[in-house]
PDB file of C-alpha atoms in Angstrom:
ATOM      1  CA  ALA A   1      62.221 160.660 208.332  1.00  0.00           C
ATOM      2  CA  GLN A   2      58.837 162.257 208.696  1.00  0.00           C
ATOM      3  CA  SER A   3      56.283 161.271 211.302  1.00  0.00           C
ATOM      4  CA  VAL A   4      52.873 162.198 212.641  1.00  0.00           C
ATOM      5  CA  ALA A   5      51.540 161.697 216.158  1.00  0.00           C
ATOM      6  CA  GLN A   6      47.912 161.729 217.184  1.00  0.00           C
ATOM      7  CA  PRO A   7      48.094 161.426 220.970  1.00  0.00           C
ATOM      8  CA  GLU A   8      44.447 160.518 221.520  1.00  0.00           C
ATOM      9  CA  ASP A   9      42.989 157.246 220.297  1.00  0.00           C
ATOM     10  CA  GLN A  10      39.509 158.469 221.118  1.00  0.00           C
ATOM     11  CA  VAL A  11      37.795 161.827 221.591  1.00  0.00           C
ATOM     12  CA  ASN A  12      34.285 162.075 222.993  1.00  0.00           C
ATOM     13  CA  VAL A  13      32.218 165.250 222.867  1.00  0.00           C
ATOM     14  CA  ALA A  14      28.589 166.205 223.259  1.00  0.00           C
ATOM     15  CA  GLU A  15      26.653 167.466 220.276  1.00  0.00           C
ATOM     16  CA  GLY A  16      26.849 171.229 220.037  1.00  0.00           C
ATOM     17  CA  ASN A  17      30.113 171.463 221.930  1.00  0.00           C
ATOM     18  CA  PRO A  18      33.414 172.432 220.298  1.00  0.00           C
ATOM     19  CA  LEU A  19      35.775 169.648 219.351  1.00  0.00           C
ATOM     20  CA  THR A  20      39.530 169.391 218.962  1.00  0.00           C
ATOM     21  CA  VAL A  21      41.502 166.493 217.541  1.00  0.00           C
ATOM     22  CA  LYS A  22      45.218 166.848 218.147  1.00  0.00           C
ATOM     23  CA  CYS A  23      48.131 166.269 215.781  1.00  0.00           C
ATOM     24  CA  THR A  24      51.855 166.916 215.967  1.00  0.00           C
ATOM     25  CA  TYR A  25      54.333 166.299 213.183  1.00  0.00           C
ATOM     26  CA  SER A  26      58.003 165.984 212.360  1.00  0.00           C
ATOM     27  CA  VAL A  27      59.356 166.664 208.881  1.00  0.00           C
ATOM     28  CA  SER A  28      62.417 168.154 207.239  1.00  0.00           C
ATOM     29  CA  GLY A  29      61.713 171.424 205.538  1.00  0.00           C
ATOM     30  CA  ASN A  30      58.348 173.086 205.162  1.00  0.00           C
ATOM     31  CA  PRO A  31      55.451 170.826 206.064  1.00  0.00           C
ATOM     32  CA  TYR A  32      52.489 170.036 203.869  1.00  0.00           C
ATOM     33  CA  LEU A  33      49.806 168.986 206.354  1.00  0.00           C
ATOM     34  CA  PHE A  34      46.466 167.340 205.755  1.00  0.00           C
ATOM     35  CA  TRP A  35      43.417 166.061 207.612  1.00  0.00           C
ATOM     36  CA  TYR A  36      41.297 163.208 206.339  1.00  0.00           C
ATOM     37  CA  VAL A  37      38.109 161.546 207.609  1.00  0.00           C
ATOM     38  CA  GLN A  38      37.128 157.911 207.258  1.00  0.00           C
ATOM     39  CA  TYR A  39      33.618 156.525 207.605  1.00  0.00           C
ATOM     40  CA  PRO A  40      32.981 152.780 208.069  1.00  0.00           C
ATOM     41  CA  ASN A  41      33.791 150.631 205.052  1.00  0.00           C
ATOM     42  CA  ARG A  42      34.979 153.628 203.051  1.00  0.00           C
ATOM     43  CA  GLY A  43      38.275 155.113 201.991  1.00  0.00           C
ATOM     44  CA  LEU A  44      39.718 158.242 203.536  1.00  0.00           C
ATOM     45  CA  GLN A  45      38.287 161.566 202.390  1.00  0.00           C
ATOM     46  CA  PHE A  46      40.221 164.823 202.288  1.00  0.00           C
ATOM     47  CA  LEU A  47      39.041 167.535 204.723  1.00  0.00           C
ATOM     48  CA  LEU A  48      41.591 170.334 204.578  1.00  0.00           C
ATOM     49  CA  LYS A  49      45.253 171.159 204.146  1.00  0.00           C
ATOM     50  CA  TYR A  50      47.919 173.621 205.192  1.00  0.00           C
ATOM     51  CA  ILE A  51      50.587 174.519 202.681  1.00  0.00           C
ATOM     52  CA  THR A  52      51.596 178.082 203.478  1.00  0.00           C
ATOM     53  CA  GLY A  53      50.093 181.387 204.537  1.00  0.00           C
ATOM     54  CA  ASP A  54      47.362 181.887 207.134  1.00  0.00           C
ATOM     55  CA  ASN A  55      47.793 179.587 210.114  1.00  0.00           C
ATOM     56  CA  LEU A  56      44.051 178.951 210.355  1.00  0.00           C
ATOM     57  CA  VAL A  57      42.740 176.936 207.443  1.00  0.00           C
ATOM     58  CA  LYS A  58      39.110 176.121 206.749  1.00  0.00           C
ATOM     59  CA  GLY A  59      37.845 172.963 205.145  1.00  0.00           C
ATOM     60  CA  SER A  60      34.826 170.841 204.447  1.00  0.00           C
ATOM     61  CA  TYR A  61      31.809 170.368 206.751  1.00  0.00           C
ATOM     62  CA  GLY A  62      32.715 173.336 208.979  1.00  0.00           C
ATOM     63  CA  PHE A  63      36.058 171.944 210.078  1.00  0.00           C
ATOM     64  CA  GLU A  64      39.124 174.091 210.489  1.00  0.00           C
ATOM     65  CA  ALA A  65      42.684 173.495 211.617  1.00  0.00           C
ATOM     66  CA  GLU A  66      45.313 175.635 213.260  1.00  0.00           C
ATOM     67  CA  PHE A  67      48.941 175.357 212.215  1.00  0.00           C
ATOM     68  CA  ASN A  68      51.497 176.177 214.904  1.00  0.00           C
ATOM     69  CA  LYS A  69      55.067 176.061 213.672  1.00  0.00           C
ATOM     70  CA  SER A  70      56.751 176.493 217.055  1.00  0.00           C
ATOM     71  CA  GLN A  71      54.764 173.621 218.558  1.00  0.00           C
ATOM     72  CA  THR A  72      54.844 171.587 215.314  1.00  0.00           C
ATOM     73  CA  SER A  73      51.132 171.036 215.690  1.00  0.00           C
ATOM     74  CA  PHE A  74      48.155 171.009 213.356  1.00  0.00           C
ATOM     75  CA  HIS A  75      45.033 170.490 215.473  1.00  0.00           C
ATOM     76  CA  LEU A  76      41.643 169.922 213.878  1.00  0.00           C
ATOM     77  CA  LYS A  77      38.748 171.927 215.288  1.00  0.00           C
ATOM     78  CA  LYS A  78      35.059 172.536 214.887  1.00  0.00           C
ATOM     79  CA  PRO A  79      33.039 175.098 216.857  1.00  0.00           C
ATOM     80  CA  SER A  80      29.908 172.971 217.204  1.00  0.00           C
ATOM     81  CA  ALA A  81      30.022 169.179 216.820  1.00  0.00           C
ATOM     82  CA  LEU A  82      27.332 167.131 215.100  1.00  0.00           C
ATOM     83  CA  VAL A  83      26.481 163.480 215.696  1.00  0.00           C
ATOM     84  CA  SER A  84      27.233 162.931 212.005  1.00  0.00           C
ATOM     85  CA  ASP A  85      30.847 164.056 212.617  1.00  0.00           C
ATOM     86  CA  SER A  86      31.465 160.758 214.405  1.00  0.00           C
ATOM     87  CA  ALA A  87      34.184 159.009 212.399  1.00  0.00           C
ATOM     88  CA  LEU A  88      37.889 158.164 212.293  1.00  0.00           C
ATOM     89  CA  TYR A  89      40.157 161.152 211.657  1.00  0.00           C
ATOM     90  CA  TYR A  90      43.679 161.011 210.282  1.00  0.00           C
ATOM     91  CA  CYS A  91      46.367 163.660 210.224  1.00  0.00           C
ATOM     92  CA  ALA A  92      49.019 163.353 207.510  1.00  0.00           C
ATOM     93  CA  VAL A  93      52.243 165.025 206.456  1.00  0.00           C
ATOM     94  CA  ARG A  94      53.574 165.045 202.946  1.00  0.00           C
ATOM     95  CA  ASP A  95      57.164 165.810 202.012  1.00  0.00           C
ATOM     96  CA  ILE A  96      58.531 167.573 198.970  1.00  0.00           C
ATOM     97  CA  GLU A  97      59.047 164.246 197.186  1.00  0.00           C
ATOM     98  CA  GLY A  98      55.394 163.384 197.604  1.00  0.00           C
ATOM     99  CA  LYS A  99      55.615 160.709 200.297  1.00  0.00           C
ATOM    100  CA  SER A 100      52.543 160.858 202.535  1.00  0.00           C
ATOM    101  CA  THR A 101      52.707 159.577 206.128  1.00  0.00           C
ATOM    102  CA  PHE A 102      49.651 159.220 208.344  1.00  0.00           C
ATOM    103  CA  GLY A 103      49.123 159.257 212.082  1.00  0.00           C
ATOM    104  CA  ASP A 104      47.459 156.372 213.876  1.00  0.00           C
ATOM    105  CA  GLY A 105      44.047 157.990 213.681  1.00  0.00           C
ATOM    106  CA  THR A 106      41.634 159.332 216.297  1.00  0.00           C
ATOM    107  CA  THR A 107      38.096 158.048 216.691  1.00  0.00           C
ATOM    108  CA  LEU A 108      35.705 160.912 217.288  1.00  0.00           C
ATOM    109  CA  THR A 109      32.388 160.121 218.945  1.00  0.00           C
ATOM    110  CA  VAL A 110      29.762 162.846 219.218  1.00  0.00           C
ATOM    111  CA  LYS A 111      26.928 161.981 221.574  1.00  0.00           C
ATOM    112  CA  PRO A 112      23.443 163.488 221.275  1.00  0.00           C
TER     113      PRO A 112
ATOM    114  CA  ASP B   1      34.931 161.649 187.743  1.00  0.00           C
ATOM    115  CA  ALA B   2      34.618 158.065 188.977  1.00  0.00           C
ATOM    116  CA  GLY B   3      37.302 158.436 191.607  1.00  0.00           C
ATOM    117  CA  VAL B   4      39.902 155.809 192.426  1.00  0.00           C
ATOM    118  CA  ILE B   5      38.567 152.366 191.591  1.00  0.00           C
ATOM    119  CA  GLN B   6      39.749 149.276 193.410  1.00  0.00           C
ATOM    120  CA  SER B   7      38.861 145.671 192.745  1.00  0.00           C
ATOM    121  CA  PRO B   8      37.800 143.388 194.179  1.00  0.00           C
ATOM    122  CA  ARG B   9      36.039 144.923 197.206  1.00  0.00           C
ATOM    123  CA  HIS B  10      36.365 141.694 199.131  1.00  0.00           C
ATOM    124  CA  GLU B  11      38.733 138.785 198.692  1.00  0.00           C
ATOM    125  CA  VAL B  12      38.758 135.582 200.713  1.00  0.00           C
ATOM    126  CA  THR B  13      41.511 133.111 199.991  1.00  0.00           C
ATOM    127  CA  GLU B  14      43.373 130.247 201.566  1.00  0.00           C
ATOM    128  CA  MET B  15      46.873 130.460 202.906  1.00  0.00           C
ATOM    129  CA  GLY B  16      49.441 129.866 200.196  1.00  0.00           C
ATOM    130  CA  GLN B  17      47.334 131.197 197.344  1.00  0.00           C
ATOM    131  CA  GLU B  18      48.290 134.122 195.165  1.00  0.00           C
ATOM    132  CA  VAL B  19      46.269 137.310 195.575  1.00  0.00           C
ATOM    133  CA  THR B  20      46.162 140.222 193.137  1.00  0.00           C
ATOM    134  CA  LEU B  21      44.620 143.548 194.036  1.00  0.00           C
ATOM    135  CA  ARG B  22      43.879 146.106 191.347  1.00  0.00           C
ATOM    136  CA  CYS B  23      43.662 149.873 191.211  1.00  0.00           C
ATOM    137  CA  LYS B  24      42.667 152.434 188.634  1.00  0.00           C
ATOM    138  CA  PRO B  25      43.755 155.953 189.652  1.00  0.00           C
ATOM    139  CA  ILE B  26      42.027 159.177 188.731  1.00  0.00           C
ATOM    140  CA  SER B  27      42.904 160.294 185.225  1.00  0.00           C
ATOM    141  CA  GLY B  28      45.660 162.921 185.231  1.00  0.00           C
ATOM    142  CA  HIS B  29      47.022 161.945 188.619  1.00  0.00           C
ATOM    143  CA  ASP B  30      50.706 161.065 188.577  1.00  0.00           C
ATOM    144  CA  TYR B  31      51.151 159.732 192.126  1.00  0.00           C
ATOM    145  CA  LEU B  32      49.818 156.359 193.204  1.00  0.00           C
ATOM    146  CA  PHE B  33      50.017 154.913 196.719  1.00  0.00           C
ATOM    147  CA  TRP B  34      49.285 151.529 198.252  1.00  0.00           C
ATOM    148  CA  TYR B  35      48.401 151.450 201.970  1.00  0.00           C
ATOM    149  CA  ARG B  36      47.438 148.655 204.326  1.00  0.00           C
ATOM    150  CA  GLN B  37      45.080 149.247 207.244  1.00  0.00           C
ATOM    151  CA  THR B  38      44.806 147.016 210.299  1.00  0.00           C
ATOM    152  CA  MET B  39      43.595 147.568 213.841  1.00  0.00           C
ATOM    153  CA  MET B  40      47.013 146.784 215.248  1.00  0.00           C
ATOM    154  CA  ARG B  41      49.231 148.814 212.928  1.00  0.00           C
ATOM    155  CA  GLY B  42      46.893 151.492 211.613  1.00  0.00           C
ATOM    156  CA  LEU B  43      47.518 152.849 208.118  1.00  0.00           C
ATOM    157  CA  GLU B  44      50.864 151.741 206.701  1.00  0.00           C
ATOM    158  CA  LEU B  45      52.390 152.993 203.466  1.00  0.00           C
ATOM    159  CA  LEU B  46      53.536 150.010 201.429  1.00  0.00           C
ATOM    160  CA  ILE B  47      54.804 151.641 198.246  1.00  0.00           C
ATOM    161  CA  TYR B  48      54.251 154.692 196.108  1.00  0.00           C
ATOM    162  CA  PHE B  49      54.815 155.532 192.463  1.00  0.00           C
ATOM    163  CA  ASN B  50      55.378 158.769 190.609  1.00  0.00           C
ATOM    164  CA  ASN B  51      54.859 158.759 186.852  1.00  0.00           C
ATOM    165  CA  ASN B  52      54.622 154.943 186.973  1.00  0.00           C
ATOM    166  CA  VAL B  53      58.051 154.613 188.640  1.00  0.00           C
ATOM    167  CA  PRO B  54      58.326 153.155 192.155  1.00  0.00           C
ATOM    168  CA  ILE B  55      59.802 155.819 194.418  1.00  0.00           C
ATOM    169  CA  ASP B  56      59.749 154.226 197.849  1.00  0.00           C
ATOM    170  CA  ASP B  57      58.974 150.572 198.550  1.00  0.00           C
ATOM    171  CA  SER B  58      60.504 150.466 202.012  1.00  0.00           C
ATOM    172  CA  GLY B  59      57.123 149.677 203.519  1.00  0.00           C
ATOM    173  CA  MET B  60      56.631 146.465 201.572  1.00  0.00           C
ATOM    174  CA  PRO B  61      56.647 143.807 204.301  1.00  0.00           C
ATOM    175  CA  GLU B  62      58.705 141.166 202.543  1.00  0.00           C
ATOM    176  CA  ASP B  63      59.452 139.535 199.237  1.00  0.00           C
ATOM    177  CA  ARG B  64      56.007 137.976 199.113  1.00  0.00           C
ATOM    178  CA  PHE B  65      54.639 141.423 198.230  1.00  0.00           C
ATOM    179  CA  SER B  66      55.150 143.057 194.858  1.00  0.00           C
ATOM    180  CA  ALA B  67      53.568 146.026 193.108  1.00  0.00           C
ATOM    181  CA  LYS B  68      53.565 147.163 189.525  1.00  0.00           C
ATOM    182  CA  MET B  69      52.324 150.114 187.569  1.00  0.00           C
ATOM    183  CA  PRO B  70      52.569 149.240 183.880  1.00  0.00           C
ATOM    184  CA  ASN B  71      50.842 152.443 182.772  1.00  0.00           C
ATOM    185  CA  ALA B  72      49.287 155.603 184.168  1.00  0.00           C
ATOM    186  CA  SER B  73      45.850 154.080 184.534  1.00  0.00           C
ATOM    187  CA  PHE B  74      46.510 150.780 186.270  1.00  0.00           C
ATOM    188  CA  SER B  75      48.402 149.300 189.199  1.00  0.00           C
ATOM    189  CA  THR B  76      48.489 145.919 190.922  1.00  0.00           C
ATOM    190  CA  LEU B  77      49.561 144.706 194.328  1.00  0.00           C
ATOM    191  CA  LYS B  78      50.350 141.010 194.455  1.00  0.00           C
ATOM    192  CA  ILE B  79      50.880 138.740 197.428  1.00  0.00           C
ATOM    193  CA  GLN B  80      52.396 135.340 196.735  1.00  0.00           C
ATOM    194  CA  PRO B  81      52.084 133.191 198.769  1.00  0.00           C
ATOM    195  CA  SER B  82      49.479 134.750 201.042  1.00  0.00           C
ATOM    196  CA  GLU B  83      49.459 134.206 204.816  1.00  0.00           C
ATOM    197  CA  PRO B  84      46.772 134.816 207.476  1.00  0.00           C
ATOM    198  CA  ARG B  85      48.720 137.788 208.838  1.00  0.00           C
ATOM    199  CA  ASP B  86      48.205 139.538 205.492  1.00  0.00           C
ATOM    200  CA  SER B  87      44.519 139.907 206.303  1.00  0.00           C
ATOM    201  CA  ALA B  88      43.771 143.636 206.212  1.00  0.00           C
ATOM    202  CA  VAL B  89      42.104 146.342 204.189  1.00  0.00           C
ATOM    203  CA  TYR B  90      44.310 147.489 201.325  1.00  0.00           C
ATOM    204  CA  PHE B  91      43.815 151.001 199.994  1.00  0.00           C
ATOM    205  CA  CYS B  92      44.971 152.561 196.787  1.00  0.00           C
ATOM    206  CA  ALA B  93      45.201 156.350 196.537  1.00  0.00           C
ATOM    207  CA  SER B  94      46.236 158.779 193.836  1.00  0.00           C
ATOM    208  CA  SER B  95      47.039 162.473 193.720  1.00  0.00           C
ATOM    209  CA  ALA B  96      47.491 165.234 191.213  1.00  0.00           C
ATOM    210  CA  PRO B  97      50.985 166.449 190.348  1.00  0.00           C
ATOM    211  CA  GLY B  98      52.833 168.158 193.194  1.00  0.00           C
ATOM    212  CA  ALA B  99      53.272 167.298 196.848  1.00  0.00           C
ATOM    213  CA  ARG B 100      50.727 169.961 197.815  1.00  0.00           C
ATOM    214  CA  SER B 101      47.841 167.934 196.441  1.00  0.00           C
ATOM    215  CA  PRO B 102      45.673 165.774 198.683  1.00  0.00           C
ATOM    216  CA  LEU B 103      45.343 162.046 198.213  1.00  0.00           C
ATOM    217  CA  HIS B 104      42.157 160.539 196.794  1.00  0.00           C
ATOM    218  CA  PHE B 105      41.425 157.105 198.167  1.00  0.00           C
ATOM    219  CA  GLY B 106      39.538 154.174 196.754  1.00  0.00           C
ATOM    220  CA  ASN B 107      37.125 152.259 198.957  1.00  0.00           C
ATOM    221  CA  GLY B 108      39.643 149.545 199.621  1.00  0.00           C
ATOM    222  CA  THR B 109      39.906 145.777 199.244  1.00  0.00           C
ATOM    223  CA  ARG B 110      39.175 143.740 202.358  1.00  0.00           C
ATOM    224  CA  LEU B 111      41.457 140.708 202.219  1.00  0.00           C
ATOM    225  CA  THR B 112      40.881 137.679 204.399  1.00  0.00           C
ATOM    226  CA  VAL B 113      43.400 134.854 204.308  1.00  0.00           C
ATOM    227  CA  THR B 114      42.277 131.677 206.055  1.00  0.00           C
TER     228      THR B 114
END
C-alpha cells in the first residue's frame, strides 16, 4: 500500500525568506509524486510533479521540489516566500494503476 | 475548458435523508475520483473510476455510500441515509489518461447533515 507523510501540520516563515514543506512517501515501484495547493473554499490545484529525470523539478508560482530516492522524500521549496503563498499544501503519490493518495496537508503561513 | 464541475456547492439536509452529489469531469479525462475532506481525517479517497469502471472502492465508509459513473461525462455519489458524521466537503477530481497526469479538482460540495 502506498502512503504519504507530511510531518509538519504548520510551517511559518517570514516574507522574503526561503520556505520548505516536507514530504516523504512509500510506494511500490517508481513513484509519481505531486504537490498541490488549496486556497480557502476551493479545490486543490496542481503545482508540480516528479515522474522521472532531473531530481529538481520546477512548477507554478516559483515553487520547486527536490526528489531524493534514498530518503524517499519530495520536499517543496521556494527561494523567497510571498504572503500570497499562504495556503494548505498537499503532497501526493500516484501508483501505476492511477490511485492517488494524499498526505495530511501542511498549512503554510507567510508573515509580512 | 470549464474544469471539473460539481453540484451543488452547498447542501444542508436532515439526518436520514438521501443526498446525491454530482460531478462532471473534464472532457477527455478517463479517471474520476471522489474524495472527502474533514478537519479530523484530512483528504480521504472514497472511490475512483477508470473508463467509467470502479477500480477501488475500499475507501467508501459503509453501505450507506454508493457511487456511479454511467458515462464518461457524469458521476454521482449518493449517501442514503445520511448521518451527521457525514458532514464534510466532498471533492470530485478527474485526470487525463495515464498515472503520470495530475488530478484536476472541482470546488467541492460542502455537506452539512443536521
